[in-house]
Short mmCIF file of C-alpha atoms in Angstrom, two decimals:
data_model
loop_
_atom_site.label_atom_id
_atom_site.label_comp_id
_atom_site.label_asym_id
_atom_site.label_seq_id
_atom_site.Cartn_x
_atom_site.Cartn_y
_atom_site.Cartn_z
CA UNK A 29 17.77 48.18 -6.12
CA UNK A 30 19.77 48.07 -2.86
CA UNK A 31 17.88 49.16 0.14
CA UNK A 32 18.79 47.50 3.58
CA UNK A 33 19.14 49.79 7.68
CA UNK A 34 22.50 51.20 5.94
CA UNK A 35 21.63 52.11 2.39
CA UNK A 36 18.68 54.09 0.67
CA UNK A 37 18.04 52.67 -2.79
CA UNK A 38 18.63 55.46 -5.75
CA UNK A 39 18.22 55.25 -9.45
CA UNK A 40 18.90 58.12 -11.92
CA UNK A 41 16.66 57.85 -14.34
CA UNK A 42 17.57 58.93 -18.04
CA UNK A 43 14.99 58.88 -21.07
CA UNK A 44 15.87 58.34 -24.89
CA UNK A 45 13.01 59.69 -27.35
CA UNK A 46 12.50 57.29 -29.26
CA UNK A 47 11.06 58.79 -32.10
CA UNK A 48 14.24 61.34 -32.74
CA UNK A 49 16.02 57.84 -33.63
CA UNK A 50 13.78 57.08 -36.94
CA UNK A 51 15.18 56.91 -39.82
CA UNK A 52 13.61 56.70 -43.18
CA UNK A 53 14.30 53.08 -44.73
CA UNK A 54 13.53 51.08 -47.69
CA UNK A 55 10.14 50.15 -46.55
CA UNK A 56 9.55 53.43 -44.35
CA UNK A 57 10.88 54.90 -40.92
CA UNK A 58 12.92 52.30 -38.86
CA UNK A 59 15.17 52.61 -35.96
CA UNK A 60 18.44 54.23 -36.59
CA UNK A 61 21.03 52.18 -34.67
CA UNK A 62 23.80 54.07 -35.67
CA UNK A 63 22.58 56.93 -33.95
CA UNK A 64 20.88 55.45 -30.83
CA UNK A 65 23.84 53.42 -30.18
CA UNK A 66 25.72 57.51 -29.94
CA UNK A 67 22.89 59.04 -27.33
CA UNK A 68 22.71 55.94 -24.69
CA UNK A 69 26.15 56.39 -24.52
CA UNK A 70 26.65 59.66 -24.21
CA UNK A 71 23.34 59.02 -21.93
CA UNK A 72 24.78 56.17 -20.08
CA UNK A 73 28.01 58.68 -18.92
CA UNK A 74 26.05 61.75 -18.31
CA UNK A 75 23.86 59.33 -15.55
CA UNK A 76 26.92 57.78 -14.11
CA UNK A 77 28.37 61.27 -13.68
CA UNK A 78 25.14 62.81 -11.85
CA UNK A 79 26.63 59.95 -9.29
CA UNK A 80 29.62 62.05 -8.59
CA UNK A 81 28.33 65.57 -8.78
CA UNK A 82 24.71 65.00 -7.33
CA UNK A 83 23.82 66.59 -4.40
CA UNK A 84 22.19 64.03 -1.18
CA UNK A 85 20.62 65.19 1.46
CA UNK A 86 20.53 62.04 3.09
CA UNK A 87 24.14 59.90 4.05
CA UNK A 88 22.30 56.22 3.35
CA UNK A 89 21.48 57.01 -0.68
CA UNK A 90 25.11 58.48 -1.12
CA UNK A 91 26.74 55.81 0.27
CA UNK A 92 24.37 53.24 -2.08
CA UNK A 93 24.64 55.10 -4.89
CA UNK A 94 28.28 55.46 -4.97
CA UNK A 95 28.56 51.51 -3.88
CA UNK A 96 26.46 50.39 -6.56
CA UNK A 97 26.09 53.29 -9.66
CA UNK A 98 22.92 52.38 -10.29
CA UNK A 99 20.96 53.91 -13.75
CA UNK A 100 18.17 53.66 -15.67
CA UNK A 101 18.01 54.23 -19.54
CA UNK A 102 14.38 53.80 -20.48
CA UNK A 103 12.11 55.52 -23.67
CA UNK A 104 10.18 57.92 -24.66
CA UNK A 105 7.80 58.73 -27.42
CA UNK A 106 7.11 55.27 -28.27
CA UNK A 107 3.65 55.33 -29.48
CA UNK A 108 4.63 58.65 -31.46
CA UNK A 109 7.17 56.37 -32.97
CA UNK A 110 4.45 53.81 -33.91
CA UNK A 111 2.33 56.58 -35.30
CA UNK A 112 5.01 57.69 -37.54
CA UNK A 113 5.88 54.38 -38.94
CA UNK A 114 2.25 53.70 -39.24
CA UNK A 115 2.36 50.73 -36.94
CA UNK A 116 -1.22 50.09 -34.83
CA UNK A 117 -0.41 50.02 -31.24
CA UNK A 118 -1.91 46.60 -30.93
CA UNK A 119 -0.41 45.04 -33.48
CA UNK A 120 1.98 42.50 -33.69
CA UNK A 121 4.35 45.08 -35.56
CA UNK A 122 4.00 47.22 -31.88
CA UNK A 123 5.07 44.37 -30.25
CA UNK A 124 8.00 43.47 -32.29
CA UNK A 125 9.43 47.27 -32.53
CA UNK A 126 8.68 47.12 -28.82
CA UNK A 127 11.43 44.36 -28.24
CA UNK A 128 13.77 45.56 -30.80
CA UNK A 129 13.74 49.02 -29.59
CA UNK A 130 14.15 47.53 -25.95
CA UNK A 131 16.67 44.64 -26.58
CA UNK A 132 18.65 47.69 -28.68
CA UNK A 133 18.53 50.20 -26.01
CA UNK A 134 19.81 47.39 -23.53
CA UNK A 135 22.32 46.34 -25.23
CA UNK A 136 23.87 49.67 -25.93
CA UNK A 137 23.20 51.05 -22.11
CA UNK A 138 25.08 47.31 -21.03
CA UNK A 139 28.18 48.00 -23.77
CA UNK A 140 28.35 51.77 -22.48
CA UNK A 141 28.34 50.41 -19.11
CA UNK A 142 31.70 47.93 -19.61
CA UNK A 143 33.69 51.03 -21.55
CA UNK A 144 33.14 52.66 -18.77
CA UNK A 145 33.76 50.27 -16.69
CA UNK A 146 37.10 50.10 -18.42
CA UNK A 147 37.88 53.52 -18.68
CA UNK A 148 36.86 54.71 -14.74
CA UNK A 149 36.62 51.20 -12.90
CA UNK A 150 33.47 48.66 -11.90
CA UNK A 151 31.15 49.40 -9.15
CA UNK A 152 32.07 48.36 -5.78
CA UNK A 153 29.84 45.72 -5.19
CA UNK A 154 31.15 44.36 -8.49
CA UNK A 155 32.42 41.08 -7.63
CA UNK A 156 30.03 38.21 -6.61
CA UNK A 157 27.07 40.22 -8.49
CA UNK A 158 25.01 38.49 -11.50
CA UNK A 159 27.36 40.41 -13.81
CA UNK A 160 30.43 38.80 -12.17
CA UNK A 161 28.83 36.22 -12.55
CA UNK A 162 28.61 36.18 -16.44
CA UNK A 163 24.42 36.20 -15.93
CA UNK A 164 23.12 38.66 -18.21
CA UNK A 165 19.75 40.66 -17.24
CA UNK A 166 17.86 38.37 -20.69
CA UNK A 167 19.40 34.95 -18.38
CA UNK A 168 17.12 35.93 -15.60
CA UNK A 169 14.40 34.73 -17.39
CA UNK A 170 15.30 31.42 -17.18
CA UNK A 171 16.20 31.76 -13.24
CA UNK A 172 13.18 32.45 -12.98
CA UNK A 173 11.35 29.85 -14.93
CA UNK A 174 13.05 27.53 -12.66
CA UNK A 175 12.40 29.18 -9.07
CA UNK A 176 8.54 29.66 -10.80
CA UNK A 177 8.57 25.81 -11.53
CA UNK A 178 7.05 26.66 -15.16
CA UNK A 179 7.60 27.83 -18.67
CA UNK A 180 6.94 31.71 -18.70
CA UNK A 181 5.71 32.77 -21.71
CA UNK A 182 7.69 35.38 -23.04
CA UNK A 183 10.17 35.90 -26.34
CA UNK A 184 13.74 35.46 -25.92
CA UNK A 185 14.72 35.97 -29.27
CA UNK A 186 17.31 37.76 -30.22
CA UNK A 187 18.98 40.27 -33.00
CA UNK A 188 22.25 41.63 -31.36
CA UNK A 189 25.26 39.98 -30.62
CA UNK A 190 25.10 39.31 -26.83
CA UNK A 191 28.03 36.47 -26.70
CA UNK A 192 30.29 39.48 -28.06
CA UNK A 193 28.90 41.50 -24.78
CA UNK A 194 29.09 38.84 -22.48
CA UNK A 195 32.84 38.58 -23.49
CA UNK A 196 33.35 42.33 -22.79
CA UNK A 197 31.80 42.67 -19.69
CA UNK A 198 33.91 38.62 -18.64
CA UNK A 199 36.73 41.28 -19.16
CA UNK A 200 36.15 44.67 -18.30
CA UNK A 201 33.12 44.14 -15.92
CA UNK A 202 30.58 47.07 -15.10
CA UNK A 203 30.48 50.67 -14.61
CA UNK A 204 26.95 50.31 -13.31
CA UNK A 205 25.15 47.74 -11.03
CA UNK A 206 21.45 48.30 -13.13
CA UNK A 207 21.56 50.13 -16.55
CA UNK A 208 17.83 49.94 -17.77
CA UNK A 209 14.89 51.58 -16.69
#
């Protein structure tokens, strides 16, 4: 986040309980995208309005916040959501609900982001960012493979359609300078 001698770095924080977006599926509970997609983005316009109606007591975080818009959707209740799928924490199921739940929660706070970004204009500091850019938070991981000199170990896989959101945002930019928590 943006802190320099003329701006105060803020980040309004928003959490989505994970385990209130089950569903029961063929094989058990499973994440309910229909319904997940619904709260980040009612989430995703309740944070950027705390923007506008918050209250700062100091002049450098005001002036950041409204320059830049930045949130953060994270989770909640993940390991209750484990338990009720009866998925061990440590297991390789955890792990793979972990980046589905993640990549889905992303994707939806990023798509939220661009309507709004349609609907009430980009950030500010819009042009010249990583999002102007067409550099998606999941390309970062390559930057930094190559400033690190190495391979980092990490999946990149992925289930959602992220060209289609990478065309959106190529047209109606961002609401929000960061989106995830």
């Amino acid at each position: 986040l943006n802190t320099s001698d003329t701006e105060t770095a803020v980040c309004n924080l928003g959490s989505v309980n994970l385990i209130q977006h089950l569903k029961q599926g063929a094989l058990g509970p499973e994440l309910d995208h229909d319904k997940l997609k619904r709260t980040v983005n009612t989430a995703m316009r309740m944070l950027d309005n705390v923007i506008d109606i918050n209250y700062y007591a100091v002049k450098k975080a005001r002036d950041s916040n409204f320059k830049h818009r930045p949130v953060g959707m994270g989770i909640m209740a993940f390991q209750d959501s484990l338990y009720e799928m009866r998925v061990p924490y440590a297991s390789k199921a955890a792990i793979e609900f972990a980046d589905s739940s993640m990549e889905a929660v992303c994707y939806y706070a990023y798509w939220a982001s661009t309507e709004l970004a349609k609907e009430r204009g980009r950030y500010s500091t819009y042009q010249g960012s990583l999002w102007d850019q067409g550099i998606l938070p999941l390309d970062t991981l390559d930057m930094l493979e190559k400033a690190r000199g190495g391979y980092i170990e990490v999946d990149r896989s992925t289930t959602l359609d992220w060209e289609a959101l990478r065309q959106k945002i190529k047209i109606d930019g961002m609401r929000n300078s960061n989106c995830v928590a």
